[in-house]
Amino acid sequence: MNALAYEARKPEGAEAGGMRPVVYVVDDDALVRTAMARLLSTADYSVCQFESAESFLRQHDNKAHGCVILDIAMPGLDGLALQDALADGGSCMPVIFLTGRADVPMCARAMKSGAFDFLTKPVDETVLFSAVARALERDAALRTGRAQREATELRFSTLTPREREVLTHVIAGRLNKQIAADLGTAEKTVKVHRARGMEKMHVRSVAELVRIVERAHPQGSGTSL
């Protein structure tokens, strides 16, 4: 079966670039899929439904915006395996499990693997809408962060080795004359490399430089390029 899409009306304030988030419903029960898609469409969500994990993976694009509402017990690849496959593929799309066969170990495994929420059938529509809204907010934040990091990495790539070296010292709080002594060069030369590096990084202050380095390397020390 091909994916069946229910396109809701485009709401006010939808993404200016036309990239509207999609709620993907993956469940082998056709009645559940259809009911879920219709319900979400009433809240102006764009919905796409799939009968299996395999059919979803065949079309999945890591650049797509949205979240996944996922059943666990499905023929073939089950929901937990699909969650692992998405993570292995680098997807940051939030996963909401919705299942009628939940137990504590299953829920614990899903959440430990990064599930955004774990709901049980039948689900109250208020609970569902709240989970979806929060998941889409999370998706938007994650993608904004990723775009910012990619832009910063692109700026890093334009630096010469010496500019990168000088800016690393700048981030560490070293003065121009200290950097010159460390590198065995003239302070005037350090000033030139520093100015050019700051220009390439599109920053006007050391504080701005530190912020974008920390943003690009949130798990690192934030003190080097």
PDB file of C-alpha atoms in Angstrom:
ATOM      1  CA  MET A   1       0.000   0.000   0.000  1.00  0.00           C
ATOM      2  CA  ASN A   2       1.286   3.462  -0.846  1.00  0.00           C
ATOM      3  CA  ALA A   3       1.401   6.172   1.786  1.00  0.00           C
ATOM      4  CA  LEU A   4      -1.911   7.966   2.102  1.00  0.00           C
ATOM      5  CA  ALA A   5      -1.660  11.641   2.897  1.00  0.00           C
ATOM      6  CA  TYR A   6      -4.272  13.847   4.479  1.00  0.00           C
ATOM      7  CA  GLU A   7      -3.313  17.445   3.751  1.00  0.00           C
ATOM      8  CA  ALA A   8      -4.901  19.844   6.201  1.00  0.00           C
ATOM      9  CA  ARG A   9      -5.523  23.503   5.473  1.00  0.00           C
ATOM     10  CA  LYS A  10      -2.373  25.573   5.707  1.00  0.00           C
ATOM     11  CA  PRO A  11      -2.629  27.448   9.009  1.00  0.00           C
ATOM     12  CA  GLU A  12      -1.703  31.040   9.700  1.00  0.00           C
ATOM     13  CA  GLY A  13       1.993  31.408  10.443  1.00  0.00           C
ATOM     14  CA  ALA A  14       3.090  28.302   8.537  1.00  0.00           C
ATOM     15  CA  GLU A  15       6.763  28.170   7.617  1.00  0.00           C
ATOM     16  CA  ALA A  16       7.701  30.991   5.288  1.00  0.00           C
ATOM     17  CA  GLY A  17       9.952  28.717   3.267  1.00  0.00           C
ATOM     18  CA  GLY A  18       7.108  26.313   2.525  1.00  0.00           C
ATOM     19  CA  MET A  19       8.628  23.512   4.597  1.00  0.00           C
ATOM     20  CA  ARG A  20       5.570  22.528   6.585  1.00  0.00           C
ATOM     21  CA  PRO A  21       6.057  19.936   9.335  1.00  0.00           C
ATOM     22  CA  VAL A  22       4.347  16.592   8.821  1.00  0.00           C
ATOM     23  CA  VAL A  23       3.007  14.161  11.401  1.00  0.00           C
ATOM     24  CA  TYR A  24       3.875  10.647  10.222  1.00  0.00           C
ATOM     25  CA  VAL A  25       1.582   7.898  11.513  1.00  0.00           C
ATOM     26  CA  VAL A  26       3.079   4.396  11.292  1.00  0.00           C
ATOM     27  CA  ASP A  27       0.666   1.615  12.303  1.00  0.00           C
ATOM     28  CA  ASP A  28      -0.291  -1.703  10.697  1.00  0.00           C
ATOM     29  CA  ASP A  29      -3.961  -1.195  11.705  1.00  0.00           C
ATOM     30  CA  ALA A  30      -5.681   0.650   8.844  1.00  0.00           C
ATOM     31  CA  LEU A  31      -8.555   1.800  11.053  1.00  0.00           C
ATOM     32  CA  VAL A  32      -6.162   3.329  13.575  1.00  0.00           C
ATOM     33  CA  ARG A  33      -4.146   5.042  10.857  1.00  0.00           C
ATOM     34  CA  THR A  34      -7.198   6.538   9.206  1.00  0.00           C
ATOM     35  CA  ALA A  35      -8.786   7.666  12.468  1.00  0.00           C
ATOM     36  CA  MET A  36      -5.511   9.215  13.641  1.00  0.00           C
ATOM     37  CA  ALA A  37      -4.961  11.033  10.354  1.00  0.00           C
ATOM     38  CA  ARG A  38      -8.481  12.441  10.323  1.00  0.00           C
ATOM     39  CA  LEU A  39      -8.273  13.537  13.946  1.00  0.00           C
ATOM     40  CA  LEU A  40      -4.941  15.294  13.476  1.00  0.00           C
ATOM     41  CA  SER A  41      -6.165  16.935  10.284  1.00  0.00           C
ATOM     42  CA  THR A  42      -8.970  18.598  12.233  1.00  0.00           C
ATOM     43  CA  ALA A  43      -6.249  20.460  14.138  1.00  0.00           C
ATOM     44  CA  ASP A  44      -4.661  21.643  10.865  1.00  0.00           C
ATOM     45  CA  TYR A  45      -1.778  19.180  10.949  1.00  0.00           C
ATOM     46  CA  SER A  46      -0.427  17.790   7.717  1.00  0.00           C
ATOM     47  CA  VAL A  47      -0.483  13.999   8.118  1.00  0.00           C
ATOM     48  CA  CYS A  48       1.023  11.101   6.207  1.00  0.00           C
ATOM     49  CA  GLN A  49       0.303   7.496   7.148  1.00  0.00           C
ATOM     50  CA  PHE A  50       2.158   4.238   6.577  1.00  0.00           C
ATOM     51  CA  GLU A  51       1.174   0.626   7.168  1.00  0.00           C
ATOM     52  CA  SER A  52       4.680  -0.579   8.068  1.00  0.00           C
ATOM     53  CA  ALA A  53       8.066   0.546   9.279  1.00  0.00           C
ATOM     54  CA  GLU A  54       9.582  -0.637   6.010  1.00  0.00           C
ATOM     55  CA  SER A  55       7.297   1.548   3.868  1.00  0.00           C
ATOM     56  CA  PHE A  56       8.080   4.547   6.044  1.00  0.00           C
ATOM     57  CA  LEU A  57      11.843   4.011   5.837  1.00  0.00           C
ATOM     58  CA  ARG A  58      11.683   3.728   2.039  1.00  0.00           C
ATOM     59  CA  GLN A  59      10.455   7.312   1.765  1.00  0.00           C
ATOM     60  CA  HIS A  60      11.974   8.901   4.873  1.00  0.00           C
ATOM     61  CA  ASP A  61      14.066  12.007   4.363  1.00  0.00           C
ATOM     62  CA  ASN A  62      16.191  13.162   7.309  1.00  0.00           C
ATOM     63  CA  LYS A  63      15.673  16.739   6.136  1.00  0.00           C
ATOM     64  CA  ALA A  64      11.900  16.485   6.532  1.00  0.00           C
ATOM     65  CA  HIS A  65      10.269  18.444   9.341  1.00  0.00           C
ATOM     66  CA  GLY A  66       7.821  16.808  11.722  1.00  0.00           C
ATOM     67  CA  CYS A  67       7.377  13.953  14.162  1.00  0.00           C
ATOM     68  CA  VAL A  68       6.469  10.266  14.075  1.00  0.00           C
ATOM     69  CA  ILE A  69       3.541   8.612  15.851  1.00  0.00           C
ATOM     70  CA  LEU A  70       4.615   5.007  15.976  1.00  0.00           C
ATOM     71  CA  ASP A  71       3.028   1.713  16.976  1.00  0.00           C
ATOM     72  CA  ILE A  72       5.283  -0.904  18.563  1.00  0.00           C
ATOM     73  CA  ALA A  73       3.828  -4.312  17.674  1.00  0.00           C
ATOM     74  CA  MET A  74       3.902  -4.517  13.865  1.00  0.00           C
ATOM     75  CA  PRO A  75       4.706  -7.331  11.427  1.00  0.00           C
ATOM     76  CA  GLY A  76       8.250  -7.229  10.119  1.00  0.00           C
ATOM     77  CA  LEU A  77      10.230  -4.359  11.568  1.00  0.00           C
ATOM     78  CA  ASP A  78       8.579  -3.356  14.834  1.00  0.00           C
ATOM     79  CA  GLY A  79       8.356   0.134  16.305  1.00  0.00           C
ATOM     80  CA  LEU A  80      11.410  -0.152  18.536  1.00  0.00           C
ATOM     81  CA  ALA A  81      13.501  -1.389  15.622  1.00  0.00           C
ATOM     82  CA  LEU A  82      12.268   1.518  13.490  1.00  0.00           C
ATOM     83  CA  GLN A  83      13.243   3.930  16.244  1.00  0.00           C
ATOM     84  CA  ASP A  84      16.755   2.438  16.253  1.00  0.00           C
ATOM     85  CA  ALA A  85      16.945   2.636  12.453  1.00  0.00           C
ATOM     86  CA  LEU A  86      16.019   6.321  12.486  1.00  0.00           C
ATOM     87  CA  ALA A  87      18.645   7.073  15.126  1.00  0.00           C
ATOM     88  CA  ASP A  88      21.291   5.100  13.235  1.00  0.00           C
ATOM     89  CA  GLY A  89      20.437   7.088  10.105  1.00  0.00           C
ATOM     90  CA  GLY A  90      20.996  10.391  11.873  1.00  0.00           C
ATOM     91  CA  SER A  91      17.352  11.415  12.115  1.00  0.00           C
ATOM     92  CA  CYS A  92      16.468  13.886  14.859  1.00  0.00           C
ATOM     93  CA  MET A  93      12.719  13.660  14.260  1.00  0.00           C
ATOM     94  CA  PRO A  94      10.887  13.150  17.589  1.00  0.00           C
ATOM     95  CA  VAL A  95       9.164   9.783  18.033  1.00  0.00           C
ATOM     96  CA  ILE A  96       5.880   9.418  19.921  1.00  0.00           C
ATOM     97  CA  PHE A  97       4.958   5.811  20.648  1.00  0.00           C
ATOM     98  CA  LEU A  98       1.242   5.017  20.645  1.00  0.00           C
ATOM     99  CA  THR A  99       0.508   1.402  21.464  1.00  0.00           C
ATOM    100  CA  GLY A 100      -2.079  -0.860  23.012  1.00  0.00           C
ATOM    101  CA  ARG A 101       0.508  -3.399  24.147  1.00  0.00           C
ATOM    102  CA  ALA A 102       2.695  -1.462  26.541  1.00  0.00           C
ATOM    103  CA  ASP A 103       4.654  -2.752  29.505  1.00  0.00           C
ATOM    104  CA  VAL A 104       7.217  -1.121  31.763  1.00  0.00           C
ATOM    105  CA  PRO A 105      10.367  -2.658  30.166  1.00  0.00           C
ATOM    106  CA  MET A 106       9.114  -1.732  26.694  1.00  0.00           C
ATOM    107  CA  CYS A 107       8.389   1.848  27.736  1.00  0.00           C
ATOM    108  CA  ALA A 108      11.740   2.108  29.508  1.00  0.00           C
ATOM    109  CA  ARG A 109      13.620   0.874  26.447  1.00  0.00           C
ATOM    110  CA  ALA A 110      11.804   3.313  24.157  1.00  0.00           C
ATOM    111  CA  MET A 111      12.463   6.291  26.409  1.00  0.00           C
ATOM    112  CA  LYS A 112      16.100   5.299  26.970  1.00  0.00           C
ATOM    113  CA  SER A 113      16.542   5.186  23.194  1.00  0.00           C
ATOM    114  CA  GLY A 114      15.293   8.752  22.916  1.00  0.00           C
ATOM    115  CA  ALA A 115      11.515   8.499  22.444  1.00  0.00           C
ATOM    116  CA  PHE A 116       9.851  11.858  22.932  1.00  0.00           C
ATOM    117  CA  ASP A 117       6.700  10.404  24.533  1.00  0.00           C
ATOM    118  CA  PHE A 118       4.995   7.088  25.173  1.00  0.00           C
ATOM    119  CA  LEU A 119       1.175   6.981  24.957  1.00  0.00           C
ATOM    120  CA  THR A 120      -1.277   4.100  25.206  1.00  0.00           C
ATOM    121  CA  LYS A 121      -4.374   3.329  23.149  1.00  0.00           C
ATOM    122  CA  PRO A 122      -7.023   4.572  23.353  1.00  0.00           C
ATOM    123  CA  VAL A 123      -5.507   8.012  23.761  1.00  0.00           C
ATOM    124  CA  ASP A 124      -7.375  11.145  24.794  1.00  0.00           C
ATOM    125  CA  GLU A 125      -7.252  13.631  21.923  1.00  0.00           C
ATOM    126  CA  THR A 126      -6.141  16.449  24.235  1.00  0.00           C
ATOM    127  CA  VAL A 127      -3.178  14.351  25.359  1.00  0.00           C
ATOM    128  CA  LEU A 128      -2.363  13.461  21.763  1.00  0.00           C
ATOM    129  CA  PHE A 129      -2.552  17.045  20.500  1.00  0.00           C
ATOM    130  CA  SER A 130      -0.368  18.229  23.359  1.00  0.00           C
ATOM    131  CA  ALA A 131       2.269  15.573  22.642  1.00  0.00           C
ATOM    132  CA  VAL A 132       2.299  16.371  18.928  1.00  0.00           C
ATOM    133  CA  ALA A 133       2.547  20.132  19.502  1.00  0.00           C
ATOM    134  CA  ARG A 134       5.476  19.683  21.886  1.00  0.00           C
ATOM    135  CA  ALA A 135       7.186  17.215  19.562  1.00  0.00           C
ATOM    136  CA  LEU A 136       6.946  19.631  16.637  1.00  0.00           C
ATOM    137  CA  GLU A 137       8.370  22.415  18.795  1.00  0.00           C
ATOM    138  CA  ARG A 138      11.247  20.105  19.706  1.00  0.00           C
ATOM    139  CA  ASP A 139      11.802  19.223  16.057  1.00  0.00           C
ATOM    140  CA  ALA A 140      11.913  22.897  15.065  1.00  0.00           C
ATOM    141  CA  ALA A 141      14.408  23.684  17.833  1.00  0.00           C
ATOM    142  CA  LEU A 142      16.648  20.749  16.899  1.00  0.00           C
ATOM    143  CA  ARG A 143      16.670  21.678  13.228  1.00  0.00           C
ATOM    144  CA  THR A 144      17.353  25.334  13.975  1.00  0.00           C
ATOM    145  CA  GLY A 145      20.291  24.286  16.116  1.00  0.00           C
ATOM    146  CA  ARG A 146      21.592  21.973  13.413  1.00  0.00           C
ATOM    147  CA  ALA A 147      21.326  24.722  10.765  1.00  0.00           C
ATOM    148  CA  GLN A 148      23.207  27.143  13.023  1.00  0.00           C
ATOM    149  CA  ARG A 149      25.966  24.603  13.645  1.00  0.00           C
ATOM    150  CA  GLU A 150      26.312  23.887   9.931  1.00  0.00           C
ATOM    151  CA  ALA A 151      26.557  27.619   9.173  1.00  0.00           C
ATOM    152  CA  THR A 152      29.233  28.021  11.833  1.00  0.00           C
ATOM    153  CA  GLU A 153      31.203  25.016  10.555  1.00  0.00           C
ATOM    154  CA  LEU A 154      31.107  26.562   7.083  1.00  0.00           C
ATOM    155  CA  ARG A 155      32.651  29.725   8.487  1.00  0.00           C
ATOM    156  CA  PHE A 156      35.295  27.660  10.289  1.00  0.00           C
ATOM    157  CA  SER A 157      36.268  26.100   6.964  1.00  0.00           C
ATOM    158  CA  THR A 158      37.163  29.518   5.507  1.00  0.00           C
ATOM    159  CA  LEU A 159      39.811  30.208   8.156  1.00  0.00           C
ATOM    160  CA  THR A 160      43.476  29.731   7.352  1.00  0.00           C
ATOM    161  CA  PRO A 161      45.450  27.507   9.759  1.00  0.00           C
ATOM    162  CA  ARG A 162      47.080  30.580  11.324  1.00  0.00           C
ATOM    163  CA  GLU A 163      43.742  32.423  11.709  1.00  0.00           C
ATOM    164  CA  ARG A 164      42.275  29.370  13.389  1.00  0.00           C
ATOM    165  CA  GLU A 165      45.281  29.139  15.692  1.00  0.00           C
ATOM    166  CA  VAL A 166      45.074  32.809  16.641  1.00  0.00           C
ATOM    167  CA  LEU A 167      41.324  32.668  17.296  1.00  0.00           C
ATOM    168  CA  THR A 168      41.778  29.602  19.468  1.00  0.00           C
ATOM    169  CA  HIS A 169      44.106  31.654  21.639  1.00  0.00           C
ATOM    170  CA  VAL A 170      41.631  34.563  21.575  1.00  0.00           C
ATOM    171  CA  ILE A 171      38.838  32.303  22.843  1.00  0.00           C
ATOM    172  CA  ALA A 172      41.136  31.163  25.651  1.00  0.00           C
ATOM    173  CA  GLY A 173      41.395  34.794  26.782  1.00  0.00           C
ATOM    174  CA  ARG A 174      44.940  35.473  25.620  1.00  0.00           C
ATOM    175  CA  LEU A 175      46.024  39.027  24.773  1.00  0.00           C
ATOM    176  CA  ASN A 176      47.542  39.855  21.396  1.00  0.00           C
ATOM    177  CA  LYS A 177      51.043  40.228  22.850  1.00  0.00           C
ATOM    178  CA  GLN A 178      50.691  36.900  24.668  1.00  0.00           C
ATOM    179  CA  ILE A 179      49.544  35.186  21.485  1.00  0.00           C
ATOM    180  CA  ALA A 180      52.464  36.704  19.580  1.00  0.00           C
ATOM    181  CA  ALA A 181      54.901  35.374  22.180  1.00  0.00           C
ATOM    182  CA  ASP A 182      53.311  31.911  22.095  1.00  0.00           C
ATOM    183  CA  LEU A 183      53.401  31.750  18.297  1.00  0.00           C
ATOM    184  CA  GLY A 184      56.788  33.419  17.905  1.00  0.00           C
ATOM    185  CA  THR A 185      55.492  36.196  15.670  1.00  0.00           C
ATOM    186  CA  ALA A 186      54.935  39.947  15.797  1.00  0.00           C
ATOM    187  CA  GLU A 187      51.963  41.394  17.666  1.00  0.00           C
ATOM    188  CA  LYS A 188      51.033  43.348  14.525  1.00  0.00           C
ATOM    189  CA  THR A 189      50.790  40.077  12.596  1.00  0.00           C
ATOM    190  CA  VAL A 190      48.563  38.588  15.283  1.00  0.00           C
ATOM    191  CA  LYS A 191      46.268  41.609  15.041  1.00  0.00           C
ATOM    192  CA  VAL A 192      45.932  41.102  11.280  1.00  0.00           C
ATOM    193  CA  HIS A 193      45.095  37.392  11.609  1.00  0.00           C
ATOM    194  CA  ARG A 194      42.696  38.148  14.437  1.00  0.00           C
ATOM    195  CA  ALA A 195      40.839  40.815  12.466  1.00  0.00           C
ATOM    196  CA  ARG A 196      40.573  38.662   9.353  1.00  0.00           C
ATOM    197  CA  GLY A 197      39.432  35.658  11.366  1.00  0.00           C
ATOM    198  CA  MET A 198      36.774  37.624  13.225  1.00  0.00           C
ATOM    199  CA  GLU A 199      35.516  39.004   9.918  1.00  0.00           C
ATOM    200  CA  LYS A 200      35.253  35.530   8.396  1.00  0.00           C
ATOM    201  CA  MET A 201      33.387  34.296  11.474  1.00  0.00           C
ATOM    202  CA  HIS A 202      30.984  37.263  11.170  1.00  0.00           C
ATOM    203  CA  VAL A 203      31.521  38.365  14.764  1.00  0.00           C
ATOM    204  CA  ARG A 204      32.485  41.691  16.306  1.00  0.00           C
ATOM    205  CA  SER A 205      33.471  40.618  19.794  1.00  0.00           C
ATOM    206  CA  VAL A 206      35.189  37.795  21.607  1.00  0.00           C
ATOM    207  CA  ALA A 207      31.922  37.080  23.440  1.00  0.00           C
ATOM    208  CA  GLU A 208      30.142  36.504  20.114  1.00  0.00           C
ATOM    209  CA  LEU A 209      32.961  34.247  18.951  1.00  0.00           C
ATOM    210  CA  VAL A 210      32.788  32.157  22.117  1.00  0.00           C
ATOM    211  CA  ARG A 211      28.995  31.805  21.772  1.00  0.00           C
ATOM    212  CA  ILE A 212      29.091  30.489  18.226  1.00  0.00           C
ATOM    213  CA  VAL A 213      31.943  28.082  19.009  1.00  0.00           C
ATOM    214  CA  GLU A 214      29.973  26.704  21.964  1.00  0.00           C
ATOM    215  CA  ARG A 215      26.898  26.478  19.744  1.00  0.00           C
ATOM    216  CA  ALA A 216      28.829  24.515  17.124  1.00  0.00           C
ATOM    217  CA  HIS A 217      30.366  22.189  19.724  1.00  0.00           C
ATOM    218  CA  PRO A 218      27.731  21.924  22.495  1.00  0.00           C
ATOM    219  CA  GLN A 219      29.291  18.740  23.908  1.00  0.00           C
ATOM    220  CA  GLY A 220      32.858  19.945  23.701  1.00  0.00           C
ATOM    221  CA  SER A 221      34.968  22.314  25.727  1.00  0.00           C
ATOM    222  CA  GLY A 222      33.996  25.303  23.642  1.00  0.00           C
ATOM    223  CA  THR A 223      37.566  26.633  23.832  1.00  0.00           C
ATOM    224  CA  SER A 224      39.009  25.694  20.448  1.00  0.00           C
ATOM    225  CA  LEU A 225      38.202  25.746  16.773  1.00  0.00           C
TER     226      LEU A 225
END
